């Protein structure tokens, strides 16, 4: 089974490394002291939901490894093993990166702490005010062959917390949802019964289900919903390894373009269904263009970070079956790590590095103004 295109790839490969670290890392940037979103928009009642330091804007996160900040199983998930997290904070935190991921940068933008992972909701009570992260690496809108909750189930979790009054309607009043669907459904399709003719109907099915999910999150009372477009799958190292990391796979990127076109139509439709059309409720976060900008410019728009060969991942398996983090029976490494992870756009076969995410986030600034 070809699971190399799968964002859950890392999860399938178990390691003998012991679980070394159990530290919960939730605080990133921001500081949570200043709020640019205090301003009351006309027509909005304040209720008890006014933003303050004790009641900051909340971020709810759904999806996969591009936004997961620790929900996956310890220690089986790669995100909980060396060398994940080596850049920041210096040990694994459950993120599929050498450091921060998209969620952390969006939280920074909102000036709140990166929201606590759902699995720690009982121990991190003080953190609940920043929202919650329901995302699990490896998941999709449909069941992938990972035993992790699909997006519908992740939304059930929020619904349950609302039902239990962990979050009230007032809490949700200024909240933002971030939804990442980075391609696991397609990885499974390709690895299992996928036929070439079946791609278009399957993509349509995936986007339709995503639309149902987005509508449901809005129905729970979340007023701003940010959904990522699909990144250029044909430019992920799992694809470009075929050209020794020199060329994106154009065939795959064409399928990605079809997904993104349908998603754009869904988002327009969802916005047209909202009664108060004065502000955009559903926002498409253009990962495709921002990945492409970072890859083409070999860095971020301001030149703060630079990538030598942006298609080449930092942490790379020494043979085609090996992936970042894999070890042999005696603990010997089956991968190599580059000297400077800061100079790599991609961290592993499918995930950007912290600086990769920083470049993507920088390229998204105009897009984020819609928030
Ligand atoms: C999500 O997972 C649940 C539990 O496995 C399943 O009942 C449901 O059908 C799944 N939803 C979709 C859209 O595949
Ligand atoms: C590009 O991707 C397609 C679909 O996965 C595959 O059939 C094709 O061999 C790839 N092309 C190259 C040049 O790797």
PDB file of N, CA, C and O in Angstrom, residues 143-177:
ATOM      1  N   UNK A 143     -13.620   8.509   7.186  1.00  0.00           N
ATOM      2  CA  UNK A 143     -12.717   7.711   8.009  1.00  0.00           C
ATOM      3  C   UNK A 143     -11.492   7.319   7.193  1.00  0.00           C
ATOM      4  O   UNK A 143     -11.626   6.749   6.113  1.00  0.00           O
ATOM      5  N   UNK A 144     -10.329   7.660   7.708  1.00  0.00           N
ATOM      6  CA  UNK A 144      -9.095   7.189   7.099  1.00  0.00           C
ATOM      7  C   UNK A 144      -8.776   5.878   7.817  1.00  0.00           C
ATOM      8  O   UNK A 144      -9.501   5.501   8.721  1.00  0.00           O
ATOM      9  N   UNK A 145      -7.716   5.214   7.459  1.00  0.00           N
ATOM     10  CA  UNK A 145      -7.494   3.959   8.181  1.00  0.00           C
ATOM     11  C   UNK A 145      -6.728   4.148   9.481  1.00  0.00           C
ATOM     12  O   UNK A 145      -6.177   3.237  10.050  1.00  0.00           O
ATOM     13  N   UNK A 146      -6.732   5.360   9.943  1.00  0.00           N
ATOM     14  CA  UNK A 146      -6.207   5.680  11.262  1.00  0.00           C
ATOM     15  C   UNK A 146      -7.390   5.632  12.230  1.00  0.00           C
ATOM     16  O   UNK A 146      -8.480   6.052  11.901  1.00  0.00           O
ATOM     17  N   UNK A 147      -7.141   5.144  13.432  1.00  0.00           N
ATOM     18  CA  UNK A 147      -8.226   5.091  14.415  1.00  0.00           C
ATOM     19  C   UNK A 147      -8.371   6.435  15.136  1.00  0.00           C
ATOM     20  O   UNK A 147      -8.388   6.500  16.352  1.00  0.00           O
ATOM     21  N   UNK A 148      -8.427   7.495  14.379  1.00  0.00           N
ATOM     22  CA  UNK A 148      -8.595   8.816  14.975  1.00  0.00           C
ATOM     23  C   UNK A 148      -9.913   9.400  14.498  1.00  0.00           C
ATOM     24  O   UNK A 148     -10.373   9.087  13.410  1.00  0.00           O
ATOM     25  N   UNK A 149     -10.533  10.267  15.310  1.00  0.00           N
ATOM     26  CA  UNK A 149     -11.857  10.783  14.964  1.00  0.00           C
ATOM     27  C   UNK A 149     -11.863  11.642  13.695  1.00  0.00           C
ATOM     28  O   UNK A 149     -11.043  12.549  13.565  1.00  0.00           O
ATOM     29  N   UNK A 150     -12.778  11.333  12.778  1.00  0.00           N
ATOM     30  CA  UNK A 150     -12.909  12.143  11.569  1.00  0.00           C
ATOM     31  C   UNK A 150     -13.478  13.524  11.930  1.00  0.00           C
ATOM     32  O   UNK A 150     -13.816  13.784  13.083  1.00  0.00           O
ATOM     33  N   UNK A 151     -13.577  14.390  10.930  1.00  0.00           N
ATOM     34  CA  UNK A 151     -13.961  15.772  11.223  1.00  0.00           C
ATOM     35  C   UNK A 151     -15.351  15.870  11.835  1.00  0.00           C
ATOM     36  O   UNK A 151     -15.598  16.689  12.728  1.00  0.00           O
ATOM     37  N   UNK A 152     -16.285  15.013  11.377  1.00  0.00           N
ATOM     38  CA  UNK A 152     -17.640  15.039  11.953  1.00  0.00           C
ATOM     39  C   UNK A 152     -17.592  14.740  13.442  1.00  0.00           C
ATOM     40  O   UNK A 152     -18.271  15.383  14.248  1.00  0.00           O
ATOM     41  N   UNK A 153     -16.786  13.746  13.816  1.00  0.00           N
ATOM     42  CA  UNK A 153     -16.671  13.380  15.232  1.00  0.00           C
ATOM     43  C   UNK A 153     -16.004  14.498  16.022  1.00  0.00           C
ATOM     44  O   UNK A 153     -16.383  14.770  17.168  1.00  0.00           O
ATOM     45  N   UNK A 154     -15.035  15.162  15.413  1.00  0.00           N
ATOM     46  CA  UNK A 154     -14.389  16.293  16.089  1.00  0.00           C
ATOM     47  C   UNK A 154     -15.419  17.399  16.377  1.00  0.00           C
ATOM     48  O   UNK A 154     -15.376  18.044  17.424  1.00  0.00           O
ATOM     49  N   UNK A 155     -16.329  17.591  15.430  1.00  0.00           N
ATOM     50  CA  UNK A 155     -17.378  18.602  15.639  1.00  0.00           C
ATOM     51  C   UNK A 155     -18.344  18.128  16.733  1.00  0.00           C
ATOM     52  O   UNK A 155     -18.808  18.927  17.547  1.00  0.00           O
ATOM     53  N   UNK A 156     -18.596  16.817  16.771  1.00  0.00           N
ATOM     54  CA  UNK A 156     -19.409  16.253  17.874  1.00  0.00           C
ATOM     55  C   UNK A 156     -18.803  16.625  19.230  1.00  0.00           C
ATOM     56  O   UNK A 156     -19.528  16.899  20.187  1.00  0.00           O
ATOM     57  N   UNK A 157     -17.464  16.614  19.307  1.00  0.00           N
ATOM     58  CA  UNK A 157     -16.807  16.935  20.584  1.00  0.00           C
ATOM     59  C   UNK A 157     -17.166  18.350  21.027  1.00  0.00           C
ATOM     60  O   UNK A 157     -17.468  18.589  22.193  1.00  0.00           O
ATOM     61  N   UNK A 158     -17.113  19.305  20.092  1.00  0.00           N
ATOM     62  CA  UNK A 158     -17.469  20.682  20.457  1.00  0.00           C
ATOM     63  C   UNK A 158     -18.945  20.753  20.849  1.00  0.00           C
ATOM     64  O   UNK A 158     -19.310  21.384  21.844  1.00  0.00           O
ATOM     65  N   UNK A 159     -19.777  20.058  20.083  1.00  0.00           N
ATOM     66  CA  UNK A 159     -21.214  20.068  20.371  1.00  0.00           C
ATOM     67  C   UNK A 159     -21.479  19.561  21.792  1.00  0.00           C
ATOM     68  O   UNK A 159     -22.281  20.129  22.531  1.00  0.00           O
ATOM     69  N   UNK A 160     -20.751  18.520  22.166  1.00  0.00           N
ATOM     70  CA  UNK A 160     -20.893  17.948  23.498  1.00  0.00           C
ATOM     71  C   UNK A 160     -20.473  18.950  24.581  1.00  0.00           C
ATOM     72  O   UNK A 160     -21.133  19.099  25.602  1.00  0.00           O
ATOM     73  N   UNK A 161     -19.367  19.656  24.313  1.00  0.00           N
ATOM     74  CA  UNK A 161     -18.878  20.638  25.298  1.00  0.00           C
ATOM     75  C   UNK A 161     -19.870  21.795  25.443  1.00  0.00           C
ATOM     76  O   UNK A 161     -20.021  22.355  26.531  1.00  0.00           O
ATOM     77  N   UNK A 162     -20.553  22.130  24.363  1.00  0.00           N
ATOM     78  CA  UNK A 162     -21.579  23.179  24.431  1.00  0.00           C
ATOM     79  C   UNK A 162     -22.772  22.644  25.230  1.00  0.00           C
ATOM     80  O   UNK A 162     -23.314  23.325  26.098  1.00  0.00           O
ATOM     81  N   UNK A 163     -23.111  21.399  24.955  1.00  0.00           N
ATOM     82  CA  UNK A 163     -24.199  20.743  25.668  1.00  0.00           C
ATOM     83  C   UNK A 163     -23.931  20.715  27.176  1.00  0.00           C
ATOM     84  O   UNK A 163     -24.824  20.916  27.991  1.00  0.00           O
ATOM     85  N   UNK A 164     -22.666  20.483  27.537  1.00  0.00           N
ATOM     86  CA  UNK A 164     -22.279  20.436  28.961  1.00  0.00           C
ATOM     87  C   UNK A 164     -22.019  21.818  29.532  1.00  0.00           C
ATOM     88  O   UNK A 164     -21.522  21.940  30.654  1.00  0.00           O
ATOM     89  N   UNK A 165     -22.225  22.852  28.721  1.00  0.00           N
ATOM     90  CA  UNK A 165     -21.995  24.249  29.128  1.00  0.00           C
ATOM     91  C   UNK A 165     -20.538  24.574  29.443  1.00  0.00           C
ATOM     92  O   UNK A 165     -20.254  25.520  30.167  1.00  0.00           O
ATOM     93  N   UNK A 166     -19.610  23.785  28.926  1.00  0.00           N
ATOM     94  CA  UNK A 166     -18.200  24.174  29.031  1.00  0.00           C
ATOM     95  C   UNK A 166     -18.006  25.464  28.241  1.00  0.00           C
ATOM     96  O   UNK A 166     -17.262  26.358  28.654  1.00  0.00           O
ATOM     97  N   UNK A 167     -18.681  25.546  27.097  1.00  0.00           N
ATOM     98  CA  UNK A 167     -18.718  26.778  26.326  1.00  0.00           C
ATOM     99  C   UNK A 167     -20.173  27.212  26.165  1.00  0.00           C
ATOM    100  O   UNK A 167     -21.020  26.405  25.757  1.00  0.00           O
ATOM    101  N   UNK A 168     -20.429  28.482  26.499  1.00  0.00           N
ATOM    102  CA  UNK A 168     -21.785  29.009  26.373  1.00  0.00           C
ATOM    103  C   UNK A 168     -21.910  29.761  25.052  1.00  0.00           C
ATOM    104  O   UNK A 168     -20.919  30.010  24.360  1.00  0.00           O
ATOM    105  N   UNK A 169     -23.125  30.154  24.738  1.00  0.00           N
ATOM    106  CA  UNK A 169     -23.363  30.934  23.524  1.00  0.00           C
ATOM    107  C   UNK A 169     -22.539  32.218  23.545  1.00  0.00           C
ATOM    108  O   UNK A 169     -22.019  32.659  22.524  1.00  0.00           O
ATOM    109  N   UNK A 170     -22.409  32.794  24.749  1.00  0.00           N
ATOM    110  CA  UNK A 170     -21.615  34.027  24.865  1.00  0.00           C
ATOM    111  C   UNK A 170     -20.134  33.760  24.594  1.00  0.00           C
ATOM    112  O   UNK A 170     -19.454  34.581  24.002  1.00  0.00           O
ATOM    113  N   UNK A 171     -19.646  32.609  25.047  1.00  0.00           N
ATOM    114  CA  UNK A 171     -18.250  32.247  24.772  1.00  0.00           C
ATOM    115  C   UNK A 171     -17.994  32.171  23.271  1.00  0.00           C
ATOM    116  O   UNK A 171     -16.918  32.499  22.786  1.00  0.00           O
ATOM    117  N   UNK A 172     -19.001  31.676  22.566  1.00  0.00           N
ATOM    118  CA  UNK A 172     -18.839  31.448  21.129  1.00  0.00           C
ATOM    119  C   UNK A 172     -18.967  32.734  20.324  1.00  0.00           C
ATOM    120  O   UNK A 172     -18.584  32.793  19.161  1.00  0.00           O
ATOM    121  N   UNK A 173     -19.501  33.768  20.991  1.00  0.00           N
ATOM    122  CA  UNK A 173     -19.882  34.987  20.302  1.00  0.00           C
ATOM    123  C   UNK A 173     -18.783  35.580  19.421  1.00  0.00           C
ATOM    124  O   UNK A 173     -19.047  36.037  18.312  1.00  0.00           O
ATOM    125  N   UNK A 174     -17.533  35.612  19.920  1.00  0.00           N
ATOM    126  CA  UNK A 174     -16.429  36.191  19.142  1.00  0.00           C
ATOM    127  C   UNK A 174     -15.431  35.117  18.718  1.00  0.00           C
ATOM    128  O   UNK A 174     -14.279  35.432  18.445  1.00  0.00           O
ATOM    129  N   UNK A 175     -15.876  33.877  18.694  1.00  0.00           N
ATOM    130  CA  UNK A 175     -14.915  32.812  18.423  1.00  0.00           C
ATOM    131  C   UNK A 175     -14.613  32.691  16.932  1.00  0.00           C
ATOM    132  O   UNK A 175     -15.326  33.199  16.078  1.00  0.00           O
ATOM    133  N   UNK A 176     -13.519  32.005  16.666  1.00  0.00           N
ATOM    134  CA  UNK A 176     -13.077  31.740  15.297  1.00  0.00           C
ATOM    135  C   UNK A 176     -12.831  30.237  15.201  1.00  0.00           C
ATOM    136  O   UNK A 176     -12.306  29.635  16.133  1.00  0.00           O
ATOM    137  N   UNK A 177     -13.214  29.643  14.078  1.00  0.00           N
ATOM    138  CA  UNK A 177     -12.870  28.243  13.851  1.00  0.00           C
ATOM    139  C   UNK A 177     -11.849  28.161  12.722  1.00  0.00           C
ATOM    140  O   UNK A 177     -11.956  28.900  11.732  1.00  0.00           O
TER     141      UNK A 177
END
